């Protein structure tokens, strides 16, 4: 069973930065996709950024150019660097992993249903 533990959330002023980390148990090669999702109060959970086992990255249009996803295979840590934060970025942020490391190719992994493992979430609050 893979465990994902997020850290790094907090409260910042608009324009500030935060770095989220997700420590994963098990093999660093166990997943095809790893992503950060977020869920704001009263809204549906949405994908923020994804990195594949081939290190291909994709971002939601609302965060492109401001956020950067990365993966440290040696430490088995997924990170999300968030810069130029806006009040609209306020949400609970979740790390997710799909458990499909043996898959050669996936067309997409942008849906919640694509992921088998989830962290408990870390809160990010951006004040205006």
mmCIF file of C-alpha atoms in Angstrom:
data_model
loop_
_atom_site.group_PDB
_atom_site.id
_atom_site.type_symbol
_atom_site.label_atom_id
_atom_site.label_comp_id
_atom_site.label_asym_id
_atom_site.label_seq_id
_atom_site.Cartn_x
_atom_site.Cartn_y
_atom_site.Cartn_z
ATOM 1 C CA UNK A 1 0.000 0.000 0.000
ATOM 2 C CA UNK A 2 1.427 3.355 -1.053
ATOM 3 C CA UNK A 3 1.244 6.187 1.420
ATOM 4 C CA UNK A 4 1.443 9.827 0.394
ATOM 5 C CA UNK A 5 2.130 12.518 2.994
ATOM 6 C CA UNK A 6 1.902 16.193 2.036
ATOM 7 C CA UNK A 7 3.572 19.086 3.804
ATOM 8 C CA UNK A 8 4.403 22.717 3.186
ATOM 9 C CA UNK A 9 0.995 24.357 3.192
ATOM 10 C CA UNK A 10 0.308 27.556 5.072
ATOM 11 C CA UNK A 11 -0.893 31.134 4.842
ATOM 12 C CA UNK A 12 0.756 33.749 2.649
ATOM 13 C CA UNK A 13 0.020 37.164 1.218
ATOM 14 C CA UNK A 14 -0.892 37.516 -2.434
ATOM 15 C CA UNK A 15 2.246 37.520 -4.554
ATOM 16 C CA UNK A 16 4.060 35.218 -2.161
ATOM 17 C CA UNK A 17 5.408 31.705 -2.655
ATOM 18 C CA UNK A 18 5.019 28.299 -1.096
ATOM 19 C CA UNK A 19 6.557 24.922 -1.822
ATOM 20 C CA UNK A 20 4.485 21.802 -1.236
ATOM 21 C CA UNK A 21 6.088 18.400 -0.789
ATOM 22 C CA UNK A 22 4.615 14.912 -0.983
ATOM 23 C CA UNK A 23 6.642 12.060 0.477
ATOM 24 C CA UNK A 24 5.708 8.735 -1.109
ATOM 25 C CA UNK A 25 6.333 5.278 0.288
ATOM 26 C CA UNK A 26 7.283 2.374 -1.948
ATOM 27 C CA UNK A 27 9.091 2.399 -5.261
ATOM 28 C CA UNK A 28 9.671 5.725 -7.058
ATOM 29 C CA UNK A 29 8.891 3.828 -10.274
ATOM 30 C CA UNK A 30 5.470 2.572 -9.169
ATOM 31 C CA UNK A 31 3.504 5.306 -10.881
ATOM 32 C CA UNK A 32 2.936 6.518 -14.410
ATOM 33 C CA UNK A 33 1.376 9.801 -13.293
ATOM 34 C CA UNK A 34 1.688 11.802 -10.123
ATOM 35 C CA UNK A 35 -0.338 14.941 -9.715
ATOM 36 C CA UNK A 36 -1.347 17.751 -7.450
ATOM 37 C CA UNK A 37 -5.059 18.410 -7.170
ATOM 38 C CA UNK A 38 -6.818 21.135 -5.219
ATOM 39 C CA UNK A 39 -10.276 21.685 -3.879
ATOM 40 C CA UNK A 40 -11.545 25.092 -2.859
ATOM 41 C CA UNK A 41 -14.452 25.406 -0.480
ATOM 42 C CA UNK A 42 -17.715 24.747 -2.287
ATOM 43 C CA UNK A 43 -15.990 23.689 -5.498
ATOM 44 C CA UNK A 44 -15.065 20.418 -7.150
ATOM 45 C CA UNK A 45 -11.577 19.009 -6.933
ATOM 46 C CA UNK A 46 -9.431 19.974 -9.926
ATOM 47 C CA UNK A 47 -6.073 18.892 -11.238
ATOM 48 C CA UNK A 48 -3.361 21.539 -10.872
ATOM 49 C CA UNK A 49 -0.225 19.882 -12.245
ATOM 50 C CA UNK A 50 0.884 16.452 -13.428
ATOM 51 C CA UNK A 51 4.227 14.777 -14.052
ATOM 52 C CA UNK A 52 4.579 11.446 -15.838
ATOM 53 C CA UNK A 53 7.233 8.774 -15.501
ATOM 54 C CA UNK A 54 8.797 10.272 -18.645
ATOM 55 C CA UNK A 55 8.985 13.630 -16.823
ATOM 56 C CA UNK A 56 6.359 15.190 -19.059
ATOM 57 C CA UNK A 57 4.567 17.953 -17.180
ATOM 58 C CA UNK A 58 1.173 19.540 -17.695
ATOM 59 C CA UNK A 59 -0.522 22.389 -15.850
ATOM 60 C CA UNK A 60 -3.964 23.844 -15.418
ATOM 61 C CA UNK A 61 -4.231 27.052 -17.404
ATOM 62 C CA UNK A 62 -4.885 29.016 -14.207
ATOM 63 C CA UNK A 63 -1.458 28.151 -12.774
ATOM 64 C CA UNK A 64 0.706 27.854 -15.892
ATOM 65 C CA UNK A 65 3.783 30.006 -15.594
ATOM 66 C CA UNK A 66 3.388 30.351 -11.824
ATOM 67 C CA UNK A 67 3.558 26.758 -10.537
ATOM 68 C CA UNK A 68 6.170 24.078 -11.213
ATOM 69 C CA UNK A 69 5.863 20.369 -10.476
ATOM 70 C CA UNK A 70 8.925 18.197 -9.971
ATOM 71 C CA UNK A 71 9.877 14.755 -8.747
ATOM 72 C CA UNK A 72 12.961 13.656 -6.823
ATOM 73 C CA UNK A 73 13.243 9.913 -7.491
ATOM 74 C CA UNK A 74 16.154 9.471 -5.101
ATOM 75 C CA UNK A 75 14.078 10.763 -2.197
ATOM 76 C CA UNK A 76 10.726 9.711 -3.706
ATOM 77 C CA UNK A 77 9.305 13.188 -3.151
ATOM 78 C CA UNK A 78 6.867 15.042 -5.372
ATOM 79 C CA UNK A 79 7.014 18.835 -5.095
ATOM 80 C CA UNK A 80 4.962 21.803 -6.220
ATOM 81 C CA UNK A 81 6.642 25.199 -6.277
ATOM 82 C CA UNK A 82 3.963 27.887 -6.209
ATOM 83 C CA UNK A 83 4.929 31.462 -7.034
ATOM 84 C CA UNK A 84 2.932 34.655 -7.500
ATOM 85 C CA UNK A 85 0.143 33.202 -5.414
ATOM 86 C CA UNK A 86 -3.328 34.666 -5.772
ATOM 87 C CA UNK A 87 -6.329 34.539 -3.415
ATOM 88 C CA UNK A 88 -7.965 32.242 -5.992
ATOM 89 C CA UNK A 89 -5.270 29.646 -5.231
ATOM 90 C CA UNK A 90 -6.692 29.177 -1.736
ATOM 91 C CA UNK A 91 -7.654 25.513 -1.406
ATOM 92 C CA UNK A 92 -6.800 22.167 0.086
ATOM 93 C CA UNK A 93 -4.023 20.661 -2.025
ATOM 94 C CA UNK A 94 -3.760 16.898 -2.518
ATOM 95 C CA UNK A 95 -0.985 14.708 -3.846
ATOM 96 C CA UNK A 96 -2.121 11.758 -5.977
ATOM 97 C CA UNK A 97 -0.431 8.758 -7.614
ATOM 98 C CA UNK A 98 -1.889 6.268 -10.060
ATOM 99 C CA UNK A 99 -0.007 3.036 -9.301
ATOM 100 C CA UNK A 100 0.460 2.339 -13.037
ATOM 101 C CA UNK A 101 4.229 2.350 -13.255
ATOM 102 C CA UNK A 102 4.372 -0.652 -15.595
ATOM 103 C CA UNK A 103 2.117 1.013 -18.181
ATOM 104 C CA UNK A 104 4.039 2.044 -21.272
ATOM 105 C CA UNK A 105 1.757 4.860 -22.372
ATOM 106 C CA UNK A 106 -1.273 6.727 -21.114
ATOM 107 C CA UNK A 107 -3.073 9.359 -23.163
ATOM 108 C CA UNK A 108 -4.323 11.218 -20.134
ATOM 109 C CA UNK A 109 -4.318 11.173 -16.371
ATOM 110 C CA UNK A 110 -6.225 14.321 -15.566
ATOM 111 C CA UNK A 111 -9.232 12.772 -13.854
ATOM 112 C CA UNK A 112 -9.648 11.894 -10.205
ATOM 113 C CA UNK A 113 -10.671 8.385 -11.246
ATOM 114 C CA UNK A 114 -7.222 7.846 -12.821
ATOM 115 C CA UNK A 115 -5.602 7.821 -9.364
ATOM 116 C CA UNK A 116 -5.448 5.039 -6.834
ATOM 117 C CA UNK A 117 -3.530 6.713 -4.025
ATOM 118 C CA UNK A 118 -4.203 10.031 -2.303
ATOM 119 C CA UNK A 119 -2.616 12.037 0.450
ATOM 120 C CA UNK A 120 -4.533 13.634 3.297
ATOM 121 C CA UNK A 121 -4.161 17.150 1.916
ATOM 122 C CA UNK A 122 -2.450 20.349 3.002
ATOM 123 C CA UNK A 123 -4.200 23.723 3.253
ATOM 124 C CA UNK A 124 -2.996 26.737 1.305
ATOM 125 C CA UNK A 125 -4.510 30.113 2.142
ATOM 126 C CA UNK A 126 -3.623 33.240 0.177
ATOM 127 C CA UNK A 127 -4.690 36.570 1.653
ATOM 128 C CA UNK A 128 -5.359 39.584 -0.550
#
